Structure formats: C-alpha cells, structure tokens
mmCIF file of C-alpha atoms in Angstrom:
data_model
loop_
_atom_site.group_PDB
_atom_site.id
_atom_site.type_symbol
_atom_site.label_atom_id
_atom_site.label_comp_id
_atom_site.label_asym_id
_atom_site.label_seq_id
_atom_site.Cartn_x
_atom_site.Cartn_y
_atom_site.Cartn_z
ATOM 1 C CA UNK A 1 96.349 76.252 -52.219
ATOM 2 C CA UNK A 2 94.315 75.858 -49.034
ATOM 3 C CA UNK A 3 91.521 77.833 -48.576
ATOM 4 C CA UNK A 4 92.415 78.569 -45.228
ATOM 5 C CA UNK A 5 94.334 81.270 -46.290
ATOM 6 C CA UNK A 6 90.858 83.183 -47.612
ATOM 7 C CA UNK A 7 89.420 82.281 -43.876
ATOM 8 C CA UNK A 8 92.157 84.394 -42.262
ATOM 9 C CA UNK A 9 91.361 87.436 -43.766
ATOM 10 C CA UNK A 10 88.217 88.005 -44.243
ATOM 11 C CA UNK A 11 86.511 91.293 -44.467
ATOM 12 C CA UNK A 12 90.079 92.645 -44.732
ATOM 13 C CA UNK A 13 89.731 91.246 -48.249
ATOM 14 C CA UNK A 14 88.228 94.695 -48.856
ATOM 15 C CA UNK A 15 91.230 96.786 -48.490
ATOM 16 C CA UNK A 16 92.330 94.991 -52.124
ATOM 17 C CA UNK A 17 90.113 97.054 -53.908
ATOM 18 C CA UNK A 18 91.747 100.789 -52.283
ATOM 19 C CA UNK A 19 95.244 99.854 -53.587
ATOM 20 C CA UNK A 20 96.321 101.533 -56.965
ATOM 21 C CA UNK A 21 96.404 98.709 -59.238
ATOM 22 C CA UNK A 22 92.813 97.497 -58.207
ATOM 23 C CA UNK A 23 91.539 100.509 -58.042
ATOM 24 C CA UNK A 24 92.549 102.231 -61.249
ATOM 25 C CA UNK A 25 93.569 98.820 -63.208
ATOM 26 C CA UNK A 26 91.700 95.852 -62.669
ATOM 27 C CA UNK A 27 88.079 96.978 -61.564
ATOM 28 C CA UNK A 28 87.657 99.178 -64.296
ATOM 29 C CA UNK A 29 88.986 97.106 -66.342
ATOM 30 C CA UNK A 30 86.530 94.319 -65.325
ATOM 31 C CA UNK A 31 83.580 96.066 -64.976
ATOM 32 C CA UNK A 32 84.329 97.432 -68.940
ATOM 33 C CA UNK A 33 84.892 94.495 -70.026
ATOM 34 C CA UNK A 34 81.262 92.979 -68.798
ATOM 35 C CA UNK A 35 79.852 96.090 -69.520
ATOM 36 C CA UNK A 36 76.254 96.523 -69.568
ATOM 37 C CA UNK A 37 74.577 94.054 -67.141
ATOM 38 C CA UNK A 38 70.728 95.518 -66.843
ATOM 39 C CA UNK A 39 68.527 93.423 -66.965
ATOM 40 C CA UNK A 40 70.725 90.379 -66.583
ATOM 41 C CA UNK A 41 71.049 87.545 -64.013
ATOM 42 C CA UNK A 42 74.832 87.088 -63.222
ATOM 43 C CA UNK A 43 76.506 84.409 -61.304
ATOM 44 C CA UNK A 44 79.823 85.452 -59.125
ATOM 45 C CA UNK A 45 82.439 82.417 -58.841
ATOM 46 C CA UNK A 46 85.251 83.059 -55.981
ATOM 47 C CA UNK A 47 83.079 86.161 -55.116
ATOM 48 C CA UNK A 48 84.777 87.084 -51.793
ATOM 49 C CA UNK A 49 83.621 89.587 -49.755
ATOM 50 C CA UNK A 50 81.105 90.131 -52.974
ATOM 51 C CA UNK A 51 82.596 93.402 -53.793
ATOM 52 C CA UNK A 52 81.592 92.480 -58.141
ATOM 53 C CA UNK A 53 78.412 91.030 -56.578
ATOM 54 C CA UNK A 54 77.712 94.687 -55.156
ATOM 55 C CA UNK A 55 78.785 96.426 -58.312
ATOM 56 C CA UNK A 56 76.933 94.462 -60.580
ATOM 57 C CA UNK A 57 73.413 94.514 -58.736
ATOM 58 C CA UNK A 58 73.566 98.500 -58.458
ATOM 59 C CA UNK A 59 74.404 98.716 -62.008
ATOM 60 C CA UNK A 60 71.042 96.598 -62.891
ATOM 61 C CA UNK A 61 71.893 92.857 -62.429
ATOM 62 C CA UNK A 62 68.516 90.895 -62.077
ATOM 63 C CA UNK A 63 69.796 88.558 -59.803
ATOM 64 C CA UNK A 64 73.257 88.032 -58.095
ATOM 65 C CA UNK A 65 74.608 85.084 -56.746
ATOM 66 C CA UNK A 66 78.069 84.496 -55.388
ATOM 67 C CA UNK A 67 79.484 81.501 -54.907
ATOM 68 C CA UNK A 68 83.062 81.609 -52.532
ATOM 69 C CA UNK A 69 84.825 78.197 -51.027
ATOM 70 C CA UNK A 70 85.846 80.191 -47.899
ATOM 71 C CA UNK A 71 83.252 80.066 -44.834
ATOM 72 C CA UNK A 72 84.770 83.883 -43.572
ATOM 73 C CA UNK A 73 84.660 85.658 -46.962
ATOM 74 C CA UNK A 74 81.033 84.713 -47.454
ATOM 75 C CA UNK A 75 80.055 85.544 -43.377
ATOM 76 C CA UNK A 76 82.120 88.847 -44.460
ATOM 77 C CA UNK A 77 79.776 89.336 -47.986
ATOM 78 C CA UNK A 78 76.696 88.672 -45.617
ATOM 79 C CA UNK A 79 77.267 91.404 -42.793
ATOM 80 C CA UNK A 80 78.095 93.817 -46.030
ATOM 81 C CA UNK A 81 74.441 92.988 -47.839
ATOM 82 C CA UNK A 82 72.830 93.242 -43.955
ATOM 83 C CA UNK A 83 74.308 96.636 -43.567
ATOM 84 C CA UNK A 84 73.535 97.729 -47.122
ATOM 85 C CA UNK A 85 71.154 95.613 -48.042
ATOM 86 C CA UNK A 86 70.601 94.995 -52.080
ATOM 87 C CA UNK A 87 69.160 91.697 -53.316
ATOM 88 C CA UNK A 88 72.692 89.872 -53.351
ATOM 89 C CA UNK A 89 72.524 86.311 -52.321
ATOM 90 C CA UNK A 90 75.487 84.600 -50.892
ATOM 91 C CA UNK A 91 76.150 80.817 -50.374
ATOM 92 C CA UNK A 92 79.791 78.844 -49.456
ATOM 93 C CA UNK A 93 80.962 76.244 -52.313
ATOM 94 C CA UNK A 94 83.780 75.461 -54.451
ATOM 95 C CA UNK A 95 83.571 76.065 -58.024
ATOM 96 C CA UNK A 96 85.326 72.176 -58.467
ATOM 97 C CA UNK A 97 82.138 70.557 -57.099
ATOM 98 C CA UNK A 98 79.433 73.223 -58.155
ATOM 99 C CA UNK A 99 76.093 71.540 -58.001
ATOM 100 C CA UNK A 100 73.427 72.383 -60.505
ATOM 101 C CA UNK A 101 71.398 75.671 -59.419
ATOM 102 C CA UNK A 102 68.258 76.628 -59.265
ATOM 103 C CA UNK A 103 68.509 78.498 -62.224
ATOM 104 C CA UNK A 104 70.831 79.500 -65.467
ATOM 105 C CA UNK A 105 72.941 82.405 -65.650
ATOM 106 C CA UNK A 106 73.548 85.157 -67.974
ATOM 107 C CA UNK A 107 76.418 86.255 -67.042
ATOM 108 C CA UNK A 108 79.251 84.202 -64.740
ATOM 109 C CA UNK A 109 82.054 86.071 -63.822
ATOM 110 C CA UNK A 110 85.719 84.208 -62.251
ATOM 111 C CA UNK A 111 87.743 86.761 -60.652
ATOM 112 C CA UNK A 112 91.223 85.441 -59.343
ATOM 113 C CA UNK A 113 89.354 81.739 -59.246
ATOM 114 C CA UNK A 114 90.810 79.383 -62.028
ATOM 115 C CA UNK A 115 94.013 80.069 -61.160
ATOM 116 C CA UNK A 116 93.290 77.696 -58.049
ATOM 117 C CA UNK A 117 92.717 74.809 -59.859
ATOM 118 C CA UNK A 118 95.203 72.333 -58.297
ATOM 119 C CA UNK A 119 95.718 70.213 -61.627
ATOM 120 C CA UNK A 120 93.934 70.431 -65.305
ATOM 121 C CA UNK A 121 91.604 67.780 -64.406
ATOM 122 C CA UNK A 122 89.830 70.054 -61.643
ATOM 123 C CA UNK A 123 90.411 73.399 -64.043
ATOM 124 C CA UNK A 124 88.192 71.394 -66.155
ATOM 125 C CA UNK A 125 86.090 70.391 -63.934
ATOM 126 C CA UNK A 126 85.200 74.536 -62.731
ATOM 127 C CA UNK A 127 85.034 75.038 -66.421
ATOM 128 C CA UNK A 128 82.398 72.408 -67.403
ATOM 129 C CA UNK A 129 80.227 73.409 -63.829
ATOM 130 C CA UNK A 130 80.312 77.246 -65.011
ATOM 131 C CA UNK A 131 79.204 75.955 -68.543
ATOM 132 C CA UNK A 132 76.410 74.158 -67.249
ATOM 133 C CA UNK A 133 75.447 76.772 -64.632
ATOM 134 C CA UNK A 134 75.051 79.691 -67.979
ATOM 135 C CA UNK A 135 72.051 80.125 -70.480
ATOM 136 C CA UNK A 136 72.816 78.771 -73.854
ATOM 137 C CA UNK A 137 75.345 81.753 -75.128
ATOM 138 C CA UNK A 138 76.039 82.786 -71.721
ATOM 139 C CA UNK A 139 78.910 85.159 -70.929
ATOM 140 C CA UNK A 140 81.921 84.191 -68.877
ATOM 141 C CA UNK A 141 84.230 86.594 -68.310
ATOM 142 C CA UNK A 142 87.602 85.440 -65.954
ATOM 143 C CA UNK A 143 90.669 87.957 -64.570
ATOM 144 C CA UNK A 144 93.527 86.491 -63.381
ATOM 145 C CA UNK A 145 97.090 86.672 -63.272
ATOM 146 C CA UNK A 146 98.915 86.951 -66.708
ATOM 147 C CA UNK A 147 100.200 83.789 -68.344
ATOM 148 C CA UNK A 148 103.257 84.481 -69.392
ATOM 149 C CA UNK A 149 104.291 87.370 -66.636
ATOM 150 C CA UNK A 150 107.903 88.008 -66.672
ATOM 151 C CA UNK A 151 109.046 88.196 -62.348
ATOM 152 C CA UNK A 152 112.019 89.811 -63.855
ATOM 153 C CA UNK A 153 110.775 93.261 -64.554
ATOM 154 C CA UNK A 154 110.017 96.079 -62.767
ATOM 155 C CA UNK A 155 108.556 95.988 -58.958
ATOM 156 C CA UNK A 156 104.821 96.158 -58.316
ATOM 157 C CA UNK A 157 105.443 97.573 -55.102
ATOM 158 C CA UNK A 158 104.628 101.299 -56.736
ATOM 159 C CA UNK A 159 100.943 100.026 -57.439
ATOM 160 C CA UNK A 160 100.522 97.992 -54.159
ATOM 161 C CA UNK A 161 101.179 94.770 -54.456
ATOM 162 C CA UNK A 162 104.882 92.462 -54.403
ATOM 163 C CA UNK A 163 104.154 89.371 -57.285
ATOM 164 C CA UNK A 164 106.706 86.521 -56.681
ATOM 165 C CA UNK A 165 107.406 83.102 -58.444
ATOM 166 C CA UNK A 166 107.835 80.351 -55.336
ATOM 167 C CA UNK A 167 110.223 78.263 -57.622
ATOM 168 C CA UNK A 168 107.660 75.816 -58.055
ATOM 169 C CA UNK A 169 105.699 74.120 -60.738
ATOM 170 C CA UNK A 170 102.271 72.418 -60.594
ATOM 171 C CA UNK A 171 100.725 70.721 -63.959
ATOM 172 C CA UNK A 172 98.886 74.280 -64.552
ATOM 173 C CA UNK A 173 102.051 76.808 -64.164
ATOM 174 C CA UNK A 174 103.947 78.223 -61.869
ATOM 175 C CA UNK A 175 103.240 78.808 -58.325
ATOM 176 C CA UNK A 176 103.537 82.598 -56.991
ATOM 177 C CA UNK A 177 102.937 84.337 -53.973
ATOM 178 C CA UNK A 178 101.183 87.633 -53.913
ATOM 179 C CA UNK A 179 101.189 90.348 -51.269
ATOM 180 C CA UNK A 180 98.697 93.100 -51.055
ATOM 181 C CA UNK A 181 101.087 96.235 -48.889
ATOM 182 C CA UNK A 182 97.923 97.282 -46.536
ATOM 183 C CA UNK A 183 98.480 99.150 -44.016
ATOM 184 C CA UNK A 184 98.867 98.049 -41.089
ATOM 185 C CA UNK A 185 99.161 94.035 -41.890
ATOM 186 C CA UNK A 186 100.386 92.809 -45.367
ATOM 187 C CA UNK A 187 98.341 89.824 -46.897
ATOM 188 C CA UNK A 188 100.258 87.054 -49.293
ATOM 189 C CA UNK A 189 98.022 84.894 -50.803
ATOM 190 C CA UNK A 190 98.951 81.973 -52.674
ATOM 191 C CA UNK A 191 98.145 80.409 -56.141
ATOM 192 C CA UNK A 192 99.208 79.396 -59.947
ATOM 193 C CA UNK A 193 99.931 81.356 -62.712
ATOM 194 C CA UNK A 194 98.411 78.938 -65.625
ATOM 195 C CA UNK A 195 99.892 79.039 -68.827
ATOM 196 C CA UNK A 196 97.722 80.296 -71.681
ATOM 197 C CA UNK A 197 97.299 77.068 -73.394
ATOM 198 C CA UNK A 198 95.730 75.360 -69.789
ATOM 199 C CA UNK A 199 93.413 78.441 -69.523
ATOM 200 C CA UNK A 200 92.127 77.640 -73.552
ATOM 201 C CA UNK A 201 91.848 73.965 -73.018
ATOM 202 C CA UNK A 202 90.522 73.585 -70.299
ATOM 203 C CA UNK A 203 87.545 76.006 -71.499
ATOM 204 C CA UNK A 204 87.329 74.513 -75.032
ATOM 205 C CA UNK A 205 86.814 71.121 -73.322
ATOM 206 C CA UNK A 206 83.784 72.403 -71.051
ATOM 207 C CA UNK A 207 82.100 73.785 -74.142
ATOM 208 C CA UNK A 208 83.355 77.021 -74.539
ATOM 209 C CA UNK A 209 83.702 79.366 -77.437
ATOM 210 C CA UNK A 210 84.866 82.723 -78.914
ATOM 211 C CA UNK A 211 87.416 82.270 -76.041
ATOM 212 C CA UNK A 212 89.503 86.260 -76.596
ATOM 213 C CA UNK A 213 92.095 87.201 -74.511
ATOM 214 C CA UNK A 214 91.967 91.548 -72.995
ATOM 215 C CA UNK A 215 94.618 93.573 -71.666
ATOM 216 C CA UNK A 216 94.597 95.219 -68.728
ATOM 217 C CA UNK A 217 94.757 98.889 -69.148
ATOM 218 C CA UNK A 218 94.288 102.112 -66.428
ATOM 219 C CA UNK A 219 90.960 103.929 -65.921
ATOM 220 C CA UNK A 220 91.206 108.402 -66.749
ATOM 221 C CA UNK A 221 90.398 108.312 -63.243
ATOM 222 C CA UNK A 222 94.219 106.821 -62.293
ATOM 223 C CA UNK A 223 95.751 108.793 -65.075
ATOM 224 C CA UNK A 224 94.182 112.164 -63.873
ATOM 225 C CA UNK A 225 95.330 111.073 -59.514
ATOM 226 C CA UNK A 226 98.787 109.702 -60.684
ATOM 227 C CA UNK A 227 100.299 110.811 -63.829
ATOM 228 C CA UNK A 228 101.218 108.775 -66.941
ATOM 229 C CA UNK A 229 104.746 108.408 -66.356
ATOM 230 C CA UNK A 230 103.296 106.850 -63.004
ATOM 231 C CA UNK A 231 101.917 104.056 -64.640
ATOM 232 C CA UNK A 232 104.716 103.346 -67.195
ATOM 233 C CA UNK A 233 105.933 99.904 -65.646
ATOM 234 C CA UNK A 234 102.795 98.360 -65.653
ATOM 235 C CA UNK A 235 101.516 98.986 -68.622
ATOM 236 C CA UNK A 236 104.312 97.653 -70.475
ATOM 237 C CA UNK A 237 104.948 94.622 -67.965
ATOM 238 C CA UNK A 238 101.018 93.842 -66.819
ATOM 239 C CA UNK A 239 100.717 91.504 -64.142
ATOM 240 C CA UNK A 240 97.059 90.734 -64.753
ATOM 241 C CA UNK A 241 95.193 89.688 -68.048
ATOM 242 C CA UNK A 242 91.140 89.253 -68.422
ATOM 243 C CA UNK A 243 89.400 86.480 -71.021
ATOM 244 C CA UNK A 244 86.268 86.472 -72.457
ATOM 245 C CA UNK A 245 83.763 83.804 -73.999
ATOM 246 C CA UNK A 246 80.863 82.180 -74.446
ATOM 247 C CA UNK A 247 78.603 79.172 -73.287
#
C-alpha cells in the first residue's frame, strides 16, 4: 500500500470531500462525533490535503498539526494554509515511525489511516505512537472503512464512490480498492479493510480505553438535497464506520 499512490494525486485529493457520501455522510459524521474542539490542541494523523486540519482550527482548535506520509499531499495542505492562511502547521511522516513531538495532544484524529497498516505489528506500532503523542485521557477518534462490509450489496456508485474486495488477504483483512467517480479523472486508492477484532487489539495493546464503535449516518443537509429514499442503500449497507476512545 505504497504511498505513491497519495503522491499522484495530490491537491485533487480535495474533490473527495464534494462527492455525496463525503459530503453528507462521513464529514458530518466526523466532525459530530469530535464535536466541540475550542480551546483544544488536536493532532491530524494521515491529514492529506488538511481538509479536518482546516475544519478543526476555524471551529476553535488551539493548535493543529497534521502529520501525512505523502510529500504531495502535505506541499498540497501548504499552498491551501498560504492562500488562506490559519495557524495550521503541516509536516511529512508516517504514523508507523512517529517521533515524539514537541508537545501532547488533546485531541488526535485518524481519518482513512489505520487501515494502512501493512501487518498488526505496525497497526500497533501507529497505535502506541498516537498514545504517546495524547495528554493523559486524550481523545482519539479514527474513520475508516467498515469491518465487516458486505461487497455483495448494493452499488456505491449512487453516492460517488465504487468499493471493491481485490481477492486478497493481508494479516489485518481484506484488501479493497476504492474509486472516488470525479469528474474528469477517477482516483482508486488502495488499502485493508481490518477486521474489528485487529482495530480493538491493536488499540487495547497501545493503552487505549473506552474503545466504542459509531455508525455512520447522513447530515439534514443530504436528506433535505437528496431525499430519503435516496439514501436507503447506504444506510442499511454502510461502507464506513467511526471509533472512539481514550488515552
């Protein structure tokens, strides 16, 4: 799961966020489930093009830091703070071989990053960094694909994306390719689905607690543009599932 992959797009990586299941399903349901950050320091793990980075600093972050492995999605979150500029700092690193920061952190947040981890050994490994990188009772709050997501059901292709299993297995879960439908250029990107178990293990070992699992559910906002019948399929086969716990 090369990170070369995140190099090729790039700012691009924006687009994501304009597509119906982003938009109306997974930030809101992110940014509800961290709720209110004023006030609070918060570190962003896999941040991309540092569009929660952004988000979290105008809705009263402290401090912002995000972390992303890929050299172009970081040069991408850079130009963004330059043009619009808000306090956000930016470096390139991997979350396997975090090294300790200048500081502790309320608040880390894992978008689409775990799921990377090639084997349990270096899931554990991101876990125990992030652990060490929070305030005693820290937040960490992680989105990623759902465990146990049945390929069988319904197409995503209504909400913007394609989600497909590769036939492939590595010690975390299955490997699956996912395919954002922009306009002009698709993007596939490649990863594991983890199973549920790996994903409470792995976080248990690096010190975690109060570990809950949240569903993904669809802002008013989506309702109100699309309809509910719209969003039938996903809702009752979700592709994407949040966690929650604490340092």
């Amino acid at each position: 799961m090369s990170v070369q992959q995140y190099d090729e797009i790039g700012e691009a990586f924006e687009g994501f966020k304009a597509l119906p299941l982003t938009r109306f399903g997974e930030v809101p349901s992110f940014l509800g489930m961290v709720g209110d950050v004023r006030g609070k320091s918060v570190l962003d793990l896999a941040c991309g093009t540092g569009f929660y980075s952004r988000e979290f600093k105008r809705r009263g972050a402290t401090d912002v830091f995000g972390v992303d492995i890929s050299v172009e999605m970081i040069a991408a979150a850079r130009q963004i703070e330059e043009r619009d500029p808000l306090g956000v700092r930016y470096e390139v690193g991997a979350v396997e071989e975090l090294e300790s920061l200048d500081r502790r952190f309320d608040i880390a947040l894992a978008v689409q990053c775990l799921n990377y981890a090639e084997d349990i050994a270096a899931m554990e490994r991101m876990c125990r960094n992030i652990h060490r990188s929070l305030v005693p009772g820290g937040e960490f709050f992680v989105f990623a694909q759902k465990p146990d997501y049945a390929f069988d059901c319904a197409s995503l292709d209504t909400y913007g994306f394609l989600c497909e299993p590769l036939g492939e297995e590595i010690e975390t879960g299955p490997r699956v390719r996912v395919t954002a439908l922009l306009d002009p250029q698709p993007i596939s990107i490649t990863a594991a689905a983890p199973r549920r178990e790996v994903y409470e293990d792995c976080l248990a070992a690096a010190g975690f607690s109060e570990v809950k699992w949240v569903p993904l559910t669809v802002s008013e906002a989506g309702i109100r543009e699309y309809g509910e019948e719209f969003w039938a399929d996903l809702l009752a086969h979700p592709p994407l599932e949040m966690l929650r716990c604490r340092a």
